[in-house]
PDB file of C-alpha atoms and ligand atoms in Angstrom:
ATOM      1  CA  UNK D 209       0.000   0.000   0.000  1.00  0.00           C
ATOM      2  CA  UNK D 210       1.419   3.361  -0.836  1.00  0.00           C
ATOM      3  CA  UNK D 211       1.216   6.205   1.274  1.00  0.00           C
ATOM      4  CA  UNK D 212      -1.047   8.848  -0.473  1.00  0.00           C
ATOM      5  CA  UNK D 213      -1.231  12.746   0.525  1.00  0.00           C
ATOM      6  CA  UNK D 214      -5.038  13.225  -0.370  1.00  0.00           C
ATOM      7  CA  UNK D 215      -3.709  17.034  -1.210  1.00  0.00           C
ATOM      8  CA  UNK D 216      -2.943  17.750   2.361  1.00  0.00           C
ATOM      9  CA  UNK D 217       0.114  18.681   4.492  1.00  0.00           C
ATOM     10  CA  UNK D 218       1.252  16.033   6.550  1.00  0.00           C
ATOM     11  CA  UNK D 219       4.765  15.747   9.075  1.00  0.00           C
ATOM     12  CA  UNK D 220       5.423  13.439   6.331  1.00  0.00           C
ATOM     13  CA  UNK D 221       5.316  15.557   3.038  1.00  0.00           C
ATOM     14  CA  UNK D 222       9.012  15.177   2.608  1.00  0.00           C
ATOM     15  CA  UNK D 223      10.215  12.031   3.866  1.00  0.00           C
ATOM     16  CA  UNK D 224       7.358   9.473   2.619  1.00  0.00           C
ATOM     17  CA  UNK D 225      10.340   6.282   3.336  1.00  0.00           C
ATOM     18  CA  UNK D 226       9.619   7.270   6.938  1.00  0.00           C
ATOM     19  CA  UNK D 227       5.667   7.538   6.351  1.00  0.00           C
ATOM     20  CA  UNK D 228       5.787   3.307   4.365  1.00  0.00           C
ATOM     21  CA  UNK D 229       8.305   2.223   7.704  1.00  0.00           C
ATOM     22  CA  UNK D 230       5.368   3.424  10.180  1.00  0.00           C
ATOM     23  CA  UNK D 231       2.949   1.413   7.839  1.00  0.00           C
ATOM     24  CA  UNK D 232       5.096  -1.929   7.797  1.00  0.00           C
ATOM     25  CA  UNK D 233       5.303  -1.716  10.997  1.00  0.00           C
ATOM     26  CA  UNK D 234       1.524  -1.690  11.425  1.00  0.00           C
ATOM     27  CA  UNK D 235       0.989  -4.436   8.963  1.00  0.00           C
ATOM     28  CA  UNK D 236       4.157  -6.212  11.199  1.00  0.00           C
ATOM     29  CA  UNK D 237       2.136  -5.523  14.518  1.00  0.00           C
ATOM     30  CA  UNK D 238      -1.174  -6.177  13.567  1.00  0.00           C
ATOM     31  CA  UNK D 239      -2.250  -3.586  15.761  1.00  0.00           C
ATOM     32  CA  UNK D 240      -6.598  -3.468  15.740  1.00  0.00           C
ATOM     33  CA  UNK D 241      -6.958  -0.409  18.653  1.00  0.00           C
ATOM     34  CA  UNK D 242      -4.558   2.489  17.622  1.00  0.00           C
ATOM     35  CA  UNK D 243      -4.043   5.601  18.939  1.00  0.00           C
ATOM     36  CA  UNK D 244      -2.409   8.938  17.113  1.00  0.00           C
ATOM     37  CA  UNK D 245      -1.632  11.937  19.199  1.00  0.00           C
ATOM     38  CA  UNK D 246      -1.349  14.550  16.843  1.00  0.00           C
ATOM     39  CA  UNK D 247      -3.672  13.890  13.915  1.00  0.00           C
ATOM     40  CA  UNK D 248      -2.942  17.521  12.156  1.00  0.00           C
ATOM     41  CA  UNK D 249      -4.985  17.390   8.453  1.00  0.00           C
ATOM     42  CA  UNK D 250      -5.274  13.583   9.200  1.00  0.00           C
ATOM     43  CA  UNK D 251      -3.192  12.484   5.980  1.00  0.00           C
ATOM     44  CA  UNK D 252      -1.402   9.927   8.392  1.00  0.00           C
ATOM     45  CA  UNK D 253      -4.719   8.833  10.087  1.00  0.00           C
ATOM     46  CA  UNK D 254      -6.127   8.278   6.603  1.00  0.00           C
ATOM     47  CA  UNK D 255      -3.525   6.211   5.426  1.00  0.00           C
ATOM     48  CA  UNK D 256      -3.926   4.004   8.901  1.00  0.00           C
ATOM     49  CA  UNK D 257      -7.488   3.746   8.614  1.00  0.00           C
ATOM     50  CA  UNK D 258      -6.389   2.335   5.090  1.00  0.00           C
ATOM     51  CA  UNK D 259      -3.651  -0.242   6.641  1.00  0.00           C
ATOM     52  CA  UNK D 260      -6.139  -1.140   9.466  1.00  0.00           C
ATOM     53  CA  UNK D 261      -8.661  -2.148   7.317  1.00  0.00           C
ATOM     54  CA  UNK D 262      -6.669  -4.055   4.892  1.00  0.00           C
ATOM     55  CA  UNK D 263      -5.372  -6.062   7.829  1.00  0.00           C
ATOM     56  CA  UNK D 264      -8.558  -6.809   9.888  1.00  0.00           C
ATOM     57  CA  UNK D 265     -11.401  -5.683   7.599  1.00  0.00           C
ATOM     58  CA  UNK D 266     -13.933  -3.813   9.770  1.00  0.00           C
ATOM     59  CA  UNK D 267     -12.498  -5.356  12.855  1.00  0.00           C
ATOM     60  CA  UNK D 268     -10.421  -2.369  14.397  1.00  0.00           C
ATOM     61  CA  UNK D 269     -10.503   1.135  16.036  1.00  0.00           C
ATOM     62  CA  UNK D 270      -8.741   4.236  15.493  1.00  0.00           C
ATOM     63  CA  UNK D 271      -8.367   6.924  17.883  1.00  0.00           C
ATOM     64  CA  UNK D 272      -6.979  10.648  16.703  1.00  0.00           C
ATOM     65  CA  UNK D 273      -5.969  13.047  19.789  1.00  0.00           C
ATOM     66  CA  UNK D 274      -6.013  16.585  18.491  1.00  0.00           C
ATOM     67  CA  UNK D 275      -6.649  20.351  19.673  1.00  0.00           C
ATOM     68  CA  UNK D 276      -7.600  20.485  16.049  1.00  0.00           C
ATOM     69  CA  UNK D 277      -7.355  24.373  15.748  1.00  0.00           C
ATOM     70  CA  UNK D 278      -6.175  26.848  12.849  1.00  0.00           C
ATOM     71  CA  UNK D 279      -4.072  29.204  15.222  1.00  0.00           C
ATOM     72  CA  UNK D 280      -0.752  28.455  17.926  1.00  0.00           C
ATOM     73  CA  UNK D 281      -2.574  30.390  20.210  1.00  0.00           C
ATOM     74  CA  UNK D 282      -3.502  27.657  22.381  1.00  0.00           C
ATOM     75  CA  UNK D 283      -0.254  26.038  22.917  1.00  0.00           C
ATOM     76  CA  UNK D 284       3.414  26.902  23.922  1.00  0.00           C
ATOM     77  CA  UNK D 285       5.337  28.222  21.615  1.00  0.00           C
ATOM     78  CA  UNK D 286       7.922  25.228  21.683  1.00  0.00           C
ATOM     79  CA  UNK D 287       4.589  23.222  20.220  1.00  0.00           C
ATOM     80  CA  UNK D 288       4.148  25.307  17.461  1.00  0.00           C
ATOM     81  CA  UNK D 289       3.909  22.161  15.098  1.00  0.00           C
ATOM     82  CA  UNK D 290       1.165  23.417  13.565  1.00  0.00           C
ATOM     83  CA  UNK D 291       2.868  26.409  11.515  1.00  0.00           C
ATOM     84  CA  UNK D 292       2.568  24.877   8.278  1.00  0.00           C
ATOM     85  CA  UNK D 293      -1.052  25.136   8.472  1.00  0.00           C
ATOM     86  CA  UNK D 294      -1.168  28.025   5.669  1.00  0.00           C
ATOM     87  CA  UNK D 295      -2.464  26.666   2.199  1.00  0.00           C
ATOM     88  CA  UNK D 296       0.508  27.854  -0.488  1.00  0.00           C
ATOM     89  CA  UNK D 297      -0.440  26.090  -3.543  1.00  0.00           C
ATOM     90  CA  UNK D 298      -3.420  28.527  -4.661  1.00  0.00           C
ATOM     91  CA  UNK D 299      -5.422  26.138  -6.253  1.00  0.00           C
ATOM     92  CA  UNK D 300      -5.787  23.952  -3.043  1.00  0.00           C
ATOM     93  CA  UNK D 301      -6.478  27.294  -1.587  1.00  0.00           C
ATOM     94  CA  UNK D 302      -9.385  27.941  -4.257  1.00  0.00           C
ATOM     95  CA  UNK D 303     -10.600  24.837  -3.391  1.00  0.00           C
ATOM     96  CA  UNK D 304     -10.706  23.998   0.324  1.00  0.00           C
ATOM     97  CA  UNK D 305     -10.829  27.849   1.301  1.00  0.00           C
ATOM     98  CA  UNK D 306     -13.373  29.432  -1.138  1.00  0.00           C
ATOM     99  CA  UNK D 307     -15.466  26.216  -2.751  1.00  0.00           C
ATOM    100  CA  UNK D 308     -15.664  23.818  -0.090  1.00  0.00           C
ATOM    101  CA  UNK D 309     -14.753  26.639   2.591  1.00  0.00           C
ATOM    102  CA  UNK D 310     -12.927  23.929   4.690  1.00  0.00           C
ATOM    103  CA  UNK D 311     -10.576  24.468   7.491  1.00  0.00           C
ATOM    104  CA  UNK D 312      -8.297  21.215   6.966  1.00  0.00           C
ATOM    105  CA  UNK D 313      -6.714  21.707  10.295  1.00  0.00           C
ATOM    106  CA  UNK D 314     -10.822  21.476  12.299  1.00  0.00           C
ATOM    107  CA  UNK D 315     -12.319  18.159  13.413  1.00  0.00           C
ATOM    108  CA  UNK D 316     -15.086  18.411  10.478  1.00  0.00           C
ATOM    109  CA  UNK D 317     -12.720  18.456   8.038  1.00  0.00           C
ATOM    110  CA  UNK D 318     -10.566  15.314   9.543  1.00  0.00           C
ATOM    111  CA  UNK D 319     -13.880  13.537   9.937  1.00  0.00           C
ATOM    112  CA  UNK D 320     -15.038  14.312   6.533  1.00  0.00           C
ATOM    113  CA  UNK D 321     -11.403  12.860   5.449  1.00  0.00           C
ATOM    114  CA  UNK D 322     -12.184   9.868   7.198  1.00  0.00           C
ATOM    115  CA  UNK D 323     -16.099   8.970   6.942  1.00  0.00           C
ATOM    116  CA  UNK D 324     -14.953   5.785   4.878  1.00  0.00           C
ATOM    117  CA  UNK D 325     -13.695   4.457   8.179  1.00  0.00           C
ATOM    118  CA  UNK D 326     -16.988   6.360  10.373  1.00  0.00           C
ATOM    119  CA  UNK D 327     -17.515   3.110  12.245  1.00  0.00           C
ATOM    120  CA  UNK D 328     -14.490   2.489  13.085  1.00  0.00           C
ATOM    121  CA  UNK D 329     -12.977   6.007  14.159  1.00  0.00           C
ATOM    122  CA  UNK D 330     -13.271   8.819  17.054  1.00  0.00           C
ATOM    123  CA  UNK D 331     -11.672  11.994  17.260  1.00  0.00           C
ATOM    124  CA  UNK D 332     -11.114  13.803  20.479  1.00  0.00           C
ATOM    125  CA  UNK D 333     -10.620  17.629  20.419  1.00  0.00           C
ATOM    126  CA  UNK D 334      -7.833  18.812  23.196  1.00  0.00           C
ATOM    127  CA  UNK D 335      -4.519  18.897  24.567  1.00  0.00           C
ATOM    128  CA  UNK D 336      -3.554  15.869  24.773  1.00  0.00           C
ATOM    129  CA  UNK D 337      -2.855  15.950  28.770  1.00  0.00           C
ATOM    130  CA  UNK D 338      -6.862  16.311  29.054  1.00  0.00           C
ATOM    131  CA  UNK D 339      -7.612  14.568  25.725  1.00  0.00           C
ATOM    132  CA  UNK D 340      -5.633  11.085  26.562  1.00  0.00           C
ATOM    133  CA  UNK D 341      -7.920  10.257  29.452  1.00  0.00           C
ATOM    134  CA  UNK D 342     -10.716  10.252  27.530  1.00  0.00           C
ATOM    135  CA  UNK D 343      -9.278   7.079  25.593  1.00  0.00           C
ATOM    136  CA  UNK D 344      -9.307   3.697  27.178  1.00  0.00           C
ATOM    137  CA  UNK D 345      -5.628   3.094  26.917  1.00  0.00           C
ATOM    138  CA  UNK D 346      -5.655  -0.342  28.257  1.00  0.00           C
ATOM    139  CA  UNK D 347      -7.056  -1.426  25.506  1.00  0.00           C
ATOM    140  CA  UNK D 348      -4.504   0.349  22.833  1.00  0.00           C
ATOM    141  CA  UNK D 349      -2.254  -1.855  21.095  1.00  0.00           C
ATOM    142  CA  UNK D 350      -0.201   1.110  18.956  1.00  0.00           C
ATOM    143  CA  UNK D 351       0.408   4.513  19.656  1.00  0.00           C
ATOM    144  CA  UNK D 352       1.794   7.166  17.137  1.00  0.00           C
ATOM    145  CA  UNK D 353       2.966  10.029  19.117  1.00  0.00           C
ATOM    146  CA  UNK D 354       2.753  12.857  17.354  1.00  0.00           C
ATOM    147  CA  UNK D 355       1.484  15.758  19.080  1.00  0.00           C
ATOM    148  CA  UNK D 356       3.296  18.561  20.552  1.00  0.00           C
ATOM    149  CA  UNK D 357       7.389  18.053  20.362  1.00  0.00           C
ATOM    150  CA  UNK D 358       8.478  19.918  23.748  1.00  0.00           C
ATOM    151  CA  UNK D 359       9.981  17.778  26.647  1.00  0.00           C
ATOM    152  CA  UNK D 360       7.277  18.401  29.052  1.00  0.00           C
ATOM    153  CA  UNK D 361       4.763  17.842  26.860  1.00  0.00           C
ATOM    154  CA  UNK D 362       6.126  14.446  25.243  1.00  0.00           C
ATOM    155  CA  UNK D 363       7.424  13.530  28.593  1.00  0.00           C
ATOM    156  CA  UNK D 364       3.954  13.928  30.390  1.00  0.00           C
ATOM    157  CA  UNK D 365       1.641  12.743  27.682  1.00  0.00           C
ATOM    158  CA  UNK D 366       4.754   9.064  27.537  1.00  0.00           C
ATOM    159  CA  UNK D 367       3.963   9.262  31.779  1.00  0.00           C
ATOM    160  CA  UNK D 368      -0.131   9.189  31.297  1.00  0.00           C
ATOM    161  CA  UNK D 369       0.156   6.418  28.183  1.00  0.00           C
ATOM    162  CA  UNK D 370       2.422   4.134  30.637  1.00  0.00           C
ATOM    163  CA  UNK D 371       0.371   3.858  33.229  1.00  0.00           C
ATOM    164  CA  UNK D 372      -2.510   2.680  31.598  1.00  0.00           C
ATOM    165  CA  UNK D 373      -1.293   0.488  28.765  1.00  0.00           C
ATOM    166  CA  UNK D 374      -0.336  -2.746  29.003  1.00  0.00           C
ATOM    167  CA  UNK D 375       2.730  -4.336  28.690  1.00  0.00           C
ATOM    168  CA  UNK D 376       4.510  -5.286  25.471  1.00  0.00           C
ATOM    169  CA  UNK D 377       2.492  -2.808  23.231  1.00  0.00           C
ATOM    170  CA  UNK D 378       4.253  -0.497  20.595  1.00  0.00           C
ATOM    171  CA  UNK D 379       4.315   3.523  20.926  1.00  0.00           C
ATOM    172  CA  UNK D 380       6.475   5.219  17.943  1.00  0.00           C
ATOM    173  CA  UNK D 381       7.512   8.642  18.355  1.00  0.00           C
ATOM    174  CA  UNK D 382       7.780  10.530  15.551  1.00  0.00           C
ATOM    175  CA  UNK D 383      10.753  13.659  15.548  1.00  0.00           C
ATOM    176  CA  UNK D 384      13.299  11.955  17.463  1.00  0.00           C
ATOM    177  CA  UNK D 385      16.218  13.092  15.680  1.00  0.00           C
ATOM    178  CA  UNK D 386      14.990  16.406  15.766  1.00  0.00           C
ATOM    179  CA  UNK D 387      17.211  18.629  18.039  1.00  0.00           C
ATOM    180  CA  UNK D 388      15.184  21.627  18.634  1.00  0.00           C
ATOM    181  CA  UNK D 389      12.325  19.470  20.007  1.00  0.00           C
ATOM    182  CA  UNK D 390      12.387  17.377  23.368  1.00  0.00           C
ATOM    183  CA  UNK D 391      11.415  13.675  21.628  1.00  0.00           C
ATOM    184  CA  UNK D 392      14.742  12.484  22.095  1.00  0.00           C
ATOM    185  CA  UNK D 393      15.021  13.515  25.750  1.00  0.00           C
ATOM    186  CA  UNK D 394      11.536  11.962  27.001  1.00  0.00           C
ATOM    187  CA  UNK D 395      12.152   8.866  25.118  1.00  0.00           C
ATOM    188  CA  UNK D 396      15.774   8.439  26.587  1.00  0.00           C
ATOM    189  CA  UNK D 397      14.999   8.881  29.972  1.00  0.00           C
ATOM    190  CA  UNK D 398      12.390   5.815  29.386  1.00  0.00           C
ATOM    191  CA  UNK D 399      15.358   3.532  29.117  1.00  0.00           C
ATOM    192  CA  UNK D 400      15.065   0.650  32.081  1.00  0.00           C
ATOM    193  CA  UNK D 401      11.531   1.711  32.680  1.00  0.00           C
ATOM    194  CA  UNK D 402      10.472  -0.185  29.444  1.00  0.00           C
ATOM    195  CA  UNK D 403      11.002  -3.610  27.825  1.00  0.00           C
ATOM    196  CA  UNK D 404      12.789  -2.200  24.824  1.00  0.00           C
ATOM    197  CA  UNK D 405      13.416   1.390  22.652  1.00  0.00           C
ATOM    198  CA  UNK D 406      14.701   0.599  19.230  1.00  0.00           C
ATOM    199  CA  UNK D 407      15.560   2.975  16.250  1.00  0.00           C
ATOM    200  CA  UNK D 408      13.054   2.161  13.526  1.00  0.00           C
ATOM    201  CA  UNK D 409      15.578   5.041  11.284  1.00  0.00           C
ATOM    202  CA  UNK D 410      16.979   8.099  12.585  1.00  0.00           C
ATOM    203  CA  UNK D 411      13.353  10.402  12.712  1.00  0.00           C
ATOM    204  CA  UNK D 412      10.907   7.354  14.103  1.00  0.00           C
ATOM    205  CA  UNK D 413      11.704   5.335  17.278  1.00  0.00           C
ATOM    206  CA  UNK D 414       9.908   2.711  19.002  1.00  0.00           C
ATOM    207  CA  UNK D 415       9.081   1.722  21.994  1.00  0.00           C
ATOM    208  CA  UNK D 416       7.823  -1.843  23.321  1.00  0.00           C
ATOM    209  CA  UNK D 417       6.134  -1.524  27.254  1.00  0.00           C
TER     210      UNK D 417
HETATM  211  C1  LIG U  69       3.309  17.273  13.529  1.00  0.00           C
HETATM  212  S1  LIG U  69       1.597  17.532  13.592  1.00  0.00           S
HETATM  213  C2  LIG U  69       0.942  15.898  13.441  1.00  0.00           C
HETATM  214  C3  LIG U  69       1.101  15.352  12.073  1.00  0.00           C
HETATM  215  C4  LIG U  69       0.327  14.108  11.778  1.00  0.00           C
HETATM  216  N1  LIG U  69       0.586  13.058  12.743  1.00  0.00           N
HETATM  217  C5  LIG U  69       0.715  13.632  10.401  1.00  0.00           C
HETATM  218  O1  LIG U  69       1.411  12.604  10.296  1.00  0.00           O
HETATM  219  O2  LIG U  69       0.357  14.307   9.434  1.00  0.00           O
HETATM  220  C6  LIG U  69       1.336  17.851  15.290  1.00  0.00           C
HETATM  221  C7  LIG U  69      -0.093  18.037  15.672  1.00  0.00           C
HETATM  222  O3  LIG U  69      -0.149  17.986  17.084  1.00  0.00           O
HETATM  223  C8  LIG U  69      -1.080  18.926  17.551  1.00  0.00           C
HETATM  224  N2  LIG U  69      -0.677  19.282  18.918  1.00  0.00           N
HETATM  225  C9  LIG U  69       0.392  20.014  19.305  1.00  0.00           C
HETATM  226  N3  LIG U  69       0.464  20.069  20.635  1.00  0.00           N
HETATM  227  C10 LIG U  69      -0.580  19.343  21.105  1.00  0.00           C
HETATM  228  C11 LIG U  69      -1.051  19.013  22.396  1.00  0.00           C
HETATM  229  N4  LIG U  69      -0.391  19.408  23.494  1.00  0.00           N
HETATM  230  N5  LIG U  69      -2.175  18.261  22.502  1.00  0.00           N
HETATM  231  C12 LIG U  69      -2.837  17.833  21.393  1.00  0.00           C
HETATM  232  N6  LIG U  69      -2.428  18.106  20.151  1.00  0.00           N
HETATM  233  C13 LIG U  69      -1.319  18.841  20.004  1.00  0.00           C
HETATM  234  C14 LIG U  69      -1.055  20.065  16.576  1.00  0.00           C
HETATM  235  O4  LIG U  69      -2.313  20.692  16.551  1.00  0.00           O
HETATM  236  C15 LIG U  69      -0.717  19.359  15.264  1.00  0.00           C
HETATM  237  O5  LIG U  69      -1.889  19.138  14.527  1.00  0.00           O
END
């Protein structure tokens, strides 16, 4: 299965070797109750839905953890992952802006992305601190953790996941090479707590509970 942009922005835009490693290792876990923290314009979440399915049919749940707004105003600055939000190619501006009038960052339009899977889905609209107790994370097989990059906030929303989820599931984090972010730091200082933390390629790293 190839991973397809549906003329959105996703973290993945430029790197799509990283986007087909997250999917194999979806179709090697097998994974039926996943969980993204960061959905952004829910290319990625799309493309899951799409693996999930293929795998297990109708048989599986995704979760998307969002704040799901247009502005940075909300968050810290350090979180600002959602800069690229601006539409630069003027005909996707003509149409999501002025014919469909869509904001591709909101909820509606992530649902609307994803009513092929409407059965199977739920989105949940906050910071992810508030937002991840609303999911049943014992029952969460694979987490994508993708939401805000800053060490606090990776580091808090890796402390409220490990409590509740059981042992020997997979969490990958995206942006773990990325030096200005705190990934790399949260996900080090894991190292004894959990059963393993392996380097899927430099950006995505995985961790077993
Ligand atoms: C890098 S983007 C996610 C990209 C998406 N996973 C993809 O592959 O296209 C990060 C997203 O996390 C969201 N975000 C940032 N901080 C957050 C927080 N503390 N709680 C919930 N969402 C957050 C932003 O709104 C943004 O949509």
């Amino acid at each position: 299965m190839k991973f397809k942009y549906y003329l959105r922005k996703s973290s993945f835009k430029k790197d799509k070797s990283s986007a087909h490693l997250l999917l194999d290792q979806i179709d090697y876990h097998k994974p039926k109750y996943f969980l993204e923290v960061g959905v952004f314009q829910g290319v990625t979440s799309r493309n899951v839905c799409e693996k999930l399915c293929e795998i297990h049919k109708n048989d599986f749940r995704y979760y998307g953890v969002d704040i799901f707004e247009d502005s940075t105003e909300e968050i810290d600055l350090k979180e600002s992952t959602v800069k690229h939000n601006k539409i630069s190619n003027p005909l996707k501006h003509f149409l999501f802006n002025i014919i469909l009038k869509q904001n591709l960052n909101s909820m509606e339009s992530v649902n609307k992305l994803l009513s092929k899977f409407k059965n199977n889905i739920q989105l949940i609209k906050g910071l992810s601190h508030d937002a991840l107790k609303k999911v049943n994370l014992s029952e969460i097989e694979f987490i994508f953790l993708d939401g805000g990059h800053a060490y606090e906030t990776v580091k808090e929303d890796l402390r409220i996941i490990l409590k509740d989820i059981k042992k020997n599931m997979v969490i990958i984090c995206d942006d773990y090479d990325q030096d200005g972010y705190g990934v790399k730091k949260a996900v080090d200082e894991l190292k004894g707590q959990v059963t393993d933390i392996i380097n899927i390629n430099k950006r995505l790293v995985k961790i077993i509970t």
